[in-house]
Short mmCIF file of C-alpha atoms in Angstrom, two decimals:
data_model
loop_
_atom_site.label_atom_id
_atom_site.label_comp_id
_atom_site.label_asym_id
_atom_site.label_seq_id
_atom_site.Cartn_x
_atom_site.Cartn_y
_atom_site.Cartn_z
CA MET A 8 133.15 140.73 100.34
CA ALA A 9 135.12 141.33 97.17
CA VAL A 10 133.45 143.11 94.31
CA SER A 11 133.33 141.45 90.91
CA ASN A 12 135.17 143.37 88.24
CA SER A 13 133.50 141.53 85.35
CA LYS A 14 132.06 143.81 82.70
CA HIS A 15 128.60 143.55 81.19
CA SER A 16 127.46 144.90 77.84
CA ASN A 17 124.26 144.79 75.83
CA ILE A 18 124.09 144.48 72.07
CA PRO A 19 121.08 146.77 71.55
CA ILE A 20 118.61 146.08 68.78
CA PHE A 21 115.98 148.81 68.79
CA ILE A 22 112.49 147.98 67.57
CA PRO A 23 110.62 151.28 68.15
CA GLU A 24 106.83 151.37 67.97
CA LEU A 25 106.65 148.00 66.22
CA ALA A 26 103.95 146.62 68.48
CA CYS A 27 102.46 149.35 70.67
CA PRO A 28 98.65 149.25 70.38
CA HIS A 29 98.57 152.99 71.02
CA GLN A 30 100.97 155.65 72.18
CA CYS A 31 101.17 156.68 75.80
CA VAL A 32 100.81 160.42 76.39
CA PHE A 33 104.57 160.82 76.90
CA CYS A 34 105.75 158.65 74.04
CA ASN A 35 107.35 159.32 70.73
CA GLN A 36 109.42 156.14 70.74
CA ALA A 37 111.31 156.86 67.54
CA LYS A 38 112.68 160.08 69.01
CA ILE A 39 113.30 158.63 72.48
CA SER A 40 115.32 155.72 71.12
CA GLY A 41 117.27 157.98 68.78
CA ALA A 42 116.41 155.67 65.89
CA GLN A 43 113.47 155.33 63.50
CA HIS A 44 114.70 152.44 61.36
CA VAL A 45 113.38 149.03 62.41
CA PRO A 46 115.98 146.37 61.58
CA PRO A 47 114.45 143.20 60.09
CA PRO A 48 115.37 139.81 61.61
CA GLU A 49 117.87 139.12 58.84
CA ASP A 50 119.88 142.14 60.04
CA VAL A 51 120.36 140.69 63.53
CA PRO A 52 123.49 138.65 62.66
CA SER A 53 125.35 141.62 61.19
CA ILE A 54 124.40 143.80 64.17
CA VAL A 55 125.49 141.18 66.69
CA GLU A 56 128.73 140.36 64.91
CA SER A 57 129.62 144.03 64.56
CA TYR A 58 129.39 144.46 68.33
CA LEU A 59 131.10 141.15 69.10
CA SER A 60 134.14 142.21 67.10
CA THR A 61 134.82 144.91 69.72
CA MET A 62 133.89 142.84 72.80
CA ASN A 63 136.68 140.31 73.10
CA ASP A 64 137.74 141.06 76.68
CA GLY A 65 135.78 138.31 78.41
CA ARG A 66 132.85 140.49 79.40
CA GLU A 67 129.29 139.20 79.85
CA ILE A 68 127.24 140.03 76.75
CA GLU A 69 123.49 140.01 76.14
CA VAL A 70 121.54 140.59 72.94
CA ALA A 71 118.89 143.13 73.95
CA PHE A 72 115.69 143.86 72.02
CA PHE A 73 114.69 147.32 73.23
CA GLY A 74 112.56 150.26 72.16
CA GLY A 75 109.13 148.69 71.87
CA SER A 76 106.77 145.98 73.08
CA PHE A 77 108.59 142.94 71.74
CA THR A 78 106.08 140.29 72.79
CA GLY A 79 103.27 142.17 71.06
CA ILE A 80 104.63 141.73 67.56
CA PRO A 81 103.35 138.74 65.52
CA VAL A 82 104.55 135.46 67.01
CA ASP A 83 106.20 134.36 63.76
CA LEU A 84 108.21 137.58 63.70
CA GLN A 85 109.16 137.13 67.37
CA ARG A 86 110.45 133.67 66.47
CA GLU A 87 112.60 135.05 63.65
CA TYR A 88 114.22 137.68 65.86
CA LEU A 89 114.74 135.27 68.75
CA LYS A 90 116.05 132.48 66.54
CA ALA A 91 118.66 134.82 65.08
CA ALA A 92 119.82 135.87 68.55
CA TYR A 93 119.58 132.36 70.03
CA HIS A 94 122.21 131.11 67.58
CA TYR A 95 124.83 133.25 69.34
CA LYS A 96 123.71 132.08 72.77
CA LYS A 97 123.93 128.41 71.74
CA GLU A 98 127.42 129.04 70.36
CA GLY A 99 128.46 130.60 73.65
CA LEU A 100 129.20 133.95 72.04
CA VAL A 101 126.63 135.77 74.20
CA SER A 102 125.46 134.87 77.68
CA GLY A 103 121.82 135.83 77.32
CA ILE A 104 118.94 137.46 75.49
CA ARG A 105 117.09 140.40 77.03
CA LEU A 106 113.93 142.12 75.84
CA SER A 107 111.48 144.80 76.94
CA THR A 108 107.71 144.69 76.65
CA ARG A 109 104.40 145.75 78.19
CA PRO A 110 102.87 143.99 81.22
CA ASP A 111 99.69 143.17 79.29
CA TYR A 112 101.71 141.44 76.55
CA ILE A 113 102.86 138.60 78.79
CA SER A 114 101.02 135.27 78.97
CA GLU A 115 101.92 131.66 79.72
CA GLU A 116 102.18 130.98 75.98
CA ILE A 117 104.50 133.95 75.48
CA VAL A 118 106.71 132.91 78.39
CA ASP A 119 106.97 129.40 76.92
CA LEU A 120 108.10 130.91 73.61
CA LEU A 121 110.73 133.02 75.34
CA LEU A 122 112.06 129.99 77.19
CA GLU A 123 112.19 128.00 73.94
CA PHE A 124 114.61 130.54 72.46
CA GLY A 125 116.79 131.05 75.50
CA VAL A 126 115.53 134.43 76.72
CA THR A 127 117.18 135.13 80.05
CA ALA A 128 115.78 138.53 81.04
CA VAL A 129 112.52 140.42 80.49
CA GLU A 130 112.05 144.07 81.40
CA LEU A 131 108.47 145.23 81.82
CA GLY A 132 107.56 148.87 81.36
CA ALA A 133 105.66 149.23 84.62
CA GLN A 134 106.16 153.04 84.73
CA SER A 135 103.80 153.27 87.73
CA THR A 136 101.80 150.94 89.96
CA ASN A 137 99.14 153.55 90.63
CA ASP A 138 96.07 152.95 88.48
CA GLU A 139 95.13 156.65 88.42
CA VAL A 140 98.58 157.51 87.07
CA LEU A 141 98.39 154.69 84.52
CA VAL A 142 95.02 155.93 83.23
CA ALA A 143 96.18 159.55 83.09
CA SER A 144 99.27 158.44 81.18
CA GLY A 145 97.29 156.43 78.62
CA ARG A 146 99.16 153.22 79.42
CA GLY A 147 96.26 150.90 78.58
CA HIS A 148 97.06 148.48 81.41
CA ASN A 149 96.64 148.46 85.17
CA PHE A 150 98.49 147.24 88.24
CA SER A 151 96.77 143.86 88.02
CA HIS A 152 98.30 143.26 84.59
CA LEU A 153 101.71 144.02 86.05
CA LYS A 154 101.27 141.69 89.01
CA ASN A 155 100.18 138.85 86.71
CA ALA A 156 103.04 139.37 84.25
CA ALA A 157 105.66 139.68 86.99
CA GLY A 158 104.40 136.47 88.58
CA LEU A 159 104.61 134.51 85.31
CA ILE A 160 108.14 135.72 84.62
CA ARG A 161 109.34 135.00 88.14
CA LYS A 162 107.80 131.51 88.01
CA SER A 163 109.63 130.77 84.74
CA GLY A 164 113.04 131.57 86.17
CA ILE A 165 113.62 134.39 83.69
CA SER A 166 115.21 137.45 85.29
CA LEU A 167 112.61 140.15 85.95
CA GLY A 168 113.25 143.84 85.34
CA LEU A 169 110.64 146.50 86.11
CA GLN A 170 111.10 149.98 84.68
CA MET A 171 109.52 153.04 86.28
CA MET A 172 109.07 156.73 85.57
CA VAL A 173 108.81 159.74 87.85
CA GLY A 174 106.72 162.82 87.15
CA LEU A 175 103.94 161.22 85.10
CA PRO A 176 100.49 162.85 84.92
CA ALA A 177 98.64 162.46 88.26
CA ASP A 178 101.89 161.26 89.85
CA SER A 179 103.44 162.55 93.06
CA LYS A 180 106.61 161.91 95.01
CA GLU A 181 104.79 159.54 97.38
CA ARG A 182 103.14 157.67 94.49
CA SER A 183 106.53 157.25 92.84
CA LEU A 184 108.01 155.94 96.08
CA GLN A 185 105.11 153.50 96.40
CA THR A 186 105.80 152.32 92.86
CA ALA A 187 109.39 151.63 93.91
CA ARG A 188 108.21 149.70 96.96
CA ASP A 189 105.77 147.72 94.81
CA ILE A 190 108.56 146.89 92.36
CA VAL A 191 110.56 145.49 95.26
CA ASN A 192 107.59 143.47 96.50
CA LEU A 193 106.94 142.05 93.02
CA GLY A 194 110.38 140.45 93.15
CA ALA A 195 112.22 142.51 90.54
CA ASP A 196 115.85 141.59 90.04
CA ASN A 197 116.62 144.94 88.47
CA THR A 198 115.05 148.22 87.49
CA ARG A 199 115.50 151.44 85.54
CA ILE A 200 114.42 154.91 86.68
CA TYR A 201 113.40 157.46 84.05
CA PRO A 202 112.27 161.07 84.52
CA THR A 203 109.24 162.02 82.46
CA LEU A 204 110.21 164.33 79.61
CA VAL A 205 107.84 166.26 77.37
CA ILE A 206 108.64 165.27 73.80
CA LYS A 207 107.45 167.43 70.93
CA GLY A 208 104.42 166.13 69.11
CA THR A 209 103.09 164.04 72.01
CA ALA A 210 99.80 164.20 73.86
CA LEU A 211 101.77 165.23 76.93
CA GLU A 212 103.00 168.35 75.16
CA ARG A 213 99.41 169.25 74.32
CA LEU A 214 98.38 168.72 77.96
CA MET A 215 101.25 170.93 79.09
CA ASN A 216 100.33 173.66 76.62
CA GLN A 217 96.74 173.49 77.89
CA GLY A 218 97.92 173.95 81.46
CA LYS A 219 96.84 170.42 82.42
CA TYR A 220 100.32 169.03 83.06
CA LEU A 221 103.35 170.51 84.78
CA PRO A 222 106.66 168.67 84.33
CA LEU A 223 108.96 168.20 87.27
CA SER A 224 111.83 170.61 87.67
CA LEU A 225 115.29 169.11 87.45
CA ASP A 226 115.75 169.47 91.22
CA GLU A 227 112.41 167.74 91.90
CA ALA A 228 113.21 164.86 89.57
CA VAL A 229 116.66 164.40 91.11
CA GLU A 230 115.29 164.48 94.66
CA THR A 231 112.54 161.95 93.93
CA SER A 232 114.91 159.67 92.02
CA LYS A 233 117.39 159.82 94.90
CA GLU A 234 114.77 158.62 97.39
CA ILE A 235 113.69 155.89 94.98
CA LEU A 236 117.30 154.80 94.58
CA LYS A 237 117.53 154.41 98.36
CA VAL A 238 114.50 152.09 98.30
CA PHE A 239 116.09 149.88 95.65
CA ASN A 240 119.53 149.90 97.25
CA ASN A 241 118.11 148.90 100.63
CA ALA A 242 116.19 146.03 99.01
CA GLY A 243 119.07 144.78 96.87
CA VAL A 244 117.34 145.55 93.56
CA LYS A 245 120.00 146.38 90.96
CA VAL A 246 119.47 149.74 89.25
CA LEU A 247 120.55 149.33 85.63
CA ARG A 248 120.04 152.93 84.62
CA ILE A 249 118.91 156.31 85.90
CA GLY A 250 117.80 158.69 83.15
CA LEU A 251 117.53 158.27 79.40
CA HIS A 252 120.46 157.45 77.14
CA GLN A 253 122.10 160.50 75.65
CA SER A 254 120.72 161.32 72.24
CA ASP A 255 121.13 164.30 69.96
CA GLU A 256 117.37 164.09 69.45
CA LEU A 257 116.80 164.96 73.11
CA SER A 258 117.52 168.66 72.80
CA PRO A 259 115.28 171.74 72.71
CA GLU A 260 116.40 172.31 69.13
CA LYS A 261 115.01 168.94 68.08
CA SER A 262 112.60 166.83 70.13
CA LEU A 263 112.59 168.06 73.72
CA ALA A 264 109.78 170.46 74.61
CA ALA A 265 110.23 170.54 78.40
CA GLY A 266 111.08 168.45 81.42
CA PRO A 267 114.01 167.49 83.66
CA TYR A 268 116.52 166.40 81.05
CA HIS A 269 120.22 166.53 81.87
CA ARG A 270 123.01 164.66 80.12
CA SER A 271 124.42 163.75 83.53
CA PHE A 272 121.10 163.02 85.25
CA SER A 273 122.37 159.81 86.82
CA GLU A 274 125.43 161.59 88.22
CA LEU A 275 123.20 164.30 89.71
CA VAL A 276 121.14 161.65 91.50
CA GLN A 277 124.21 159.77 92.72
CA THR A 278 125.70 163.06 93.93
CA GLU A 279 122.69 163.74 96.15
CA LEU A 280 122.60 160.15 97.41
CA TRP A 281 126.24 160.31 98.42
CA TYR A 282 125.77 163.69 100.09
CA ASP A 283 123.09 162.15 102.31
CA LEU A 284 125.30 159.15 103.07
CA LEU A 285 128.28 161.34 103.94
CA LYS A 286 126.27 163.72 106.14
CA GLU A 287 124.78 160.77 108.01
CA GLN A 288 128.14 159.17 108.67
CA LEU A 289 130.01 162.37 109.44
CA GLY A 290 127.48 163.49 112.02
CA GLY A 291 128.74 166.76 113.44
CA TYR A 292 132.40 166.10 112.62
CA LYS A 293 134.50 169.05 111.45
CA GLY A 294 137.96 168.89 109.93
CA ASN A 295 139.81 166.74 107.41
CA ALA A 296 138.28 163.37 106.52
CA GLU A 297 139.57 160.45 104.50
CA VAL A 298 136.73 158.66 102.72
CA LEU A 299 137.28 155.13 101.41
CA VAL A 300 134.75 153.86 98.85
CA ASN A 301 134.47 151.50 95.91
CA GLY A 302 136.61 152.86 93.09
CA SER A 303 133.61 153.31 90.80
CA GLN A 304 132.04 155.77 93.25
CA VAL A 305 134.90 158.23 93.79
CA ASN A 306 133.61 160.85 91.35
CA PHE A 307 130.07 160.54 92.71
CA VAL A 308 131.33 161.10 96.26
CA TYR A 309 133.04 164.32 95.22
CA GLY A 310 129.83 165.15 93.38
CA TYR A 311 128.89 166.53 89.99
CA GLU A 312 131.33 169.37 89.29
CA GLY A 313 132.69 168.86 92.83
CA LYS A 314 129.37 169.81 94.43
CA ASN A 315 129.68 167.58 97.50
CA ARG A 316 133.28 168.58 98.15
CA LYS A 317 132.27 172.24 98.04
CA ARG A 318 129.18 171.81 100.22
CA LEU A 319 131.06 169.84 102.85
CA ALA A 320 133.93 172.33 102.81
CA ALA A 321 131.42 175.10 103.48
CA ASP A 322 130.38 173.12 106.57
CA GLY A 323 133.99 172.73 107.70
CA VAL A 324 134.61 169.21 106.41
CA PHE A 325 137.42 168.70 103.92
CA ILE A 326 137.30 165.30 102.24
CA LYS A 327 139.90 163.24 100.45
CA VAL A 328 138.34 160.28 98.67
CA LYS A 329 140.21 157.06 97.87
CA GLY A 330 138.93 154.16 95.80
CA ARG A 331 139.10 150.56 96.98
CA SER A 332 138.59 147.54 94.72
CA ASP A 333 137.43 145.34 97.60
CA PHE A 334 134.53 147.57 98.72
CA GLU A 335 130.88 146.99 97.86
CA LYS A 336 129.23 149.65 95.71
CA TYR A 337 128.03 151.86 98.57
CA GLU A 338 130.39 150.66 101.27
CA THR A 339 132.08 153.57 103.03
CA ARG A 340 134.76 154.02 105.66
CA ILE A 341 135.48 157.49 107.00
CA SER A 342 138.37 158.43 109.26
CA ALA A 343 139.91 161.66 110.46
CA GLY A 344 142.56 162.69 108.01
#
């Protein structure tokens, strides 16, 4: 099967902390999003048009309200934001409207409102499906809320995204893997995987300083995320992102107190995934090997800073990777070279 080369871009409109009823132990949304200013609805047109002026190559474009619990803000304000974005969808200038929110801020009435203004995708911050983890993290909702919200969104025909985190308080590798399996079973179309970071000034930092929370090491976070990625890949759930967006705020000098942050976190995870795939397919083969993969995966196959190439060479396997435009994302063909 040929792989589509169509590009997709979001026009991000960050609304940090505008509707959260309380902060989760890990959250300082203003610092995580890299922005503290909340744009009013009247700023939406200028934001959208600024992005559109650079996106004239036929790509698929969505207006995306991120950074907070959108459906928890006053309904009249939701309408103003959505109306401003819907104009561009009706004109055919964007293909959809995407937003993120909490599972307990979804109801039949809210879904009807989203449909009225052309919302095409909703991402729910599930974070975990384990109630003990949710309580320890101060989420304020439980797995039942998530199941109800996911069901309403699926029933409406709106695309469902479910975000998750690894390394939360009371979490474990197996609990994170179960969250991934639950996300699959809830019918998610897509997902995001985030490692838990300790941000300065949060309750999680206080717990860590009291010896009541230990963040994952980078290796632990990468290993767990790799196994989660396998679950989603096997189930056909699209992974939109692994790791937080790069931000100057996420540095020890500014906001980051501790945790498995790496600017190339996603590449580290993909590196380990591809190492497993290569080892499985190579078996006990030694010698030169030509590896054909989708062109977007070539660097991941070689590994972050050439890690996979070096590890395989140490085992007597010397790879040459070639990209193919007609391969699926993780399709691989290996031959003696």
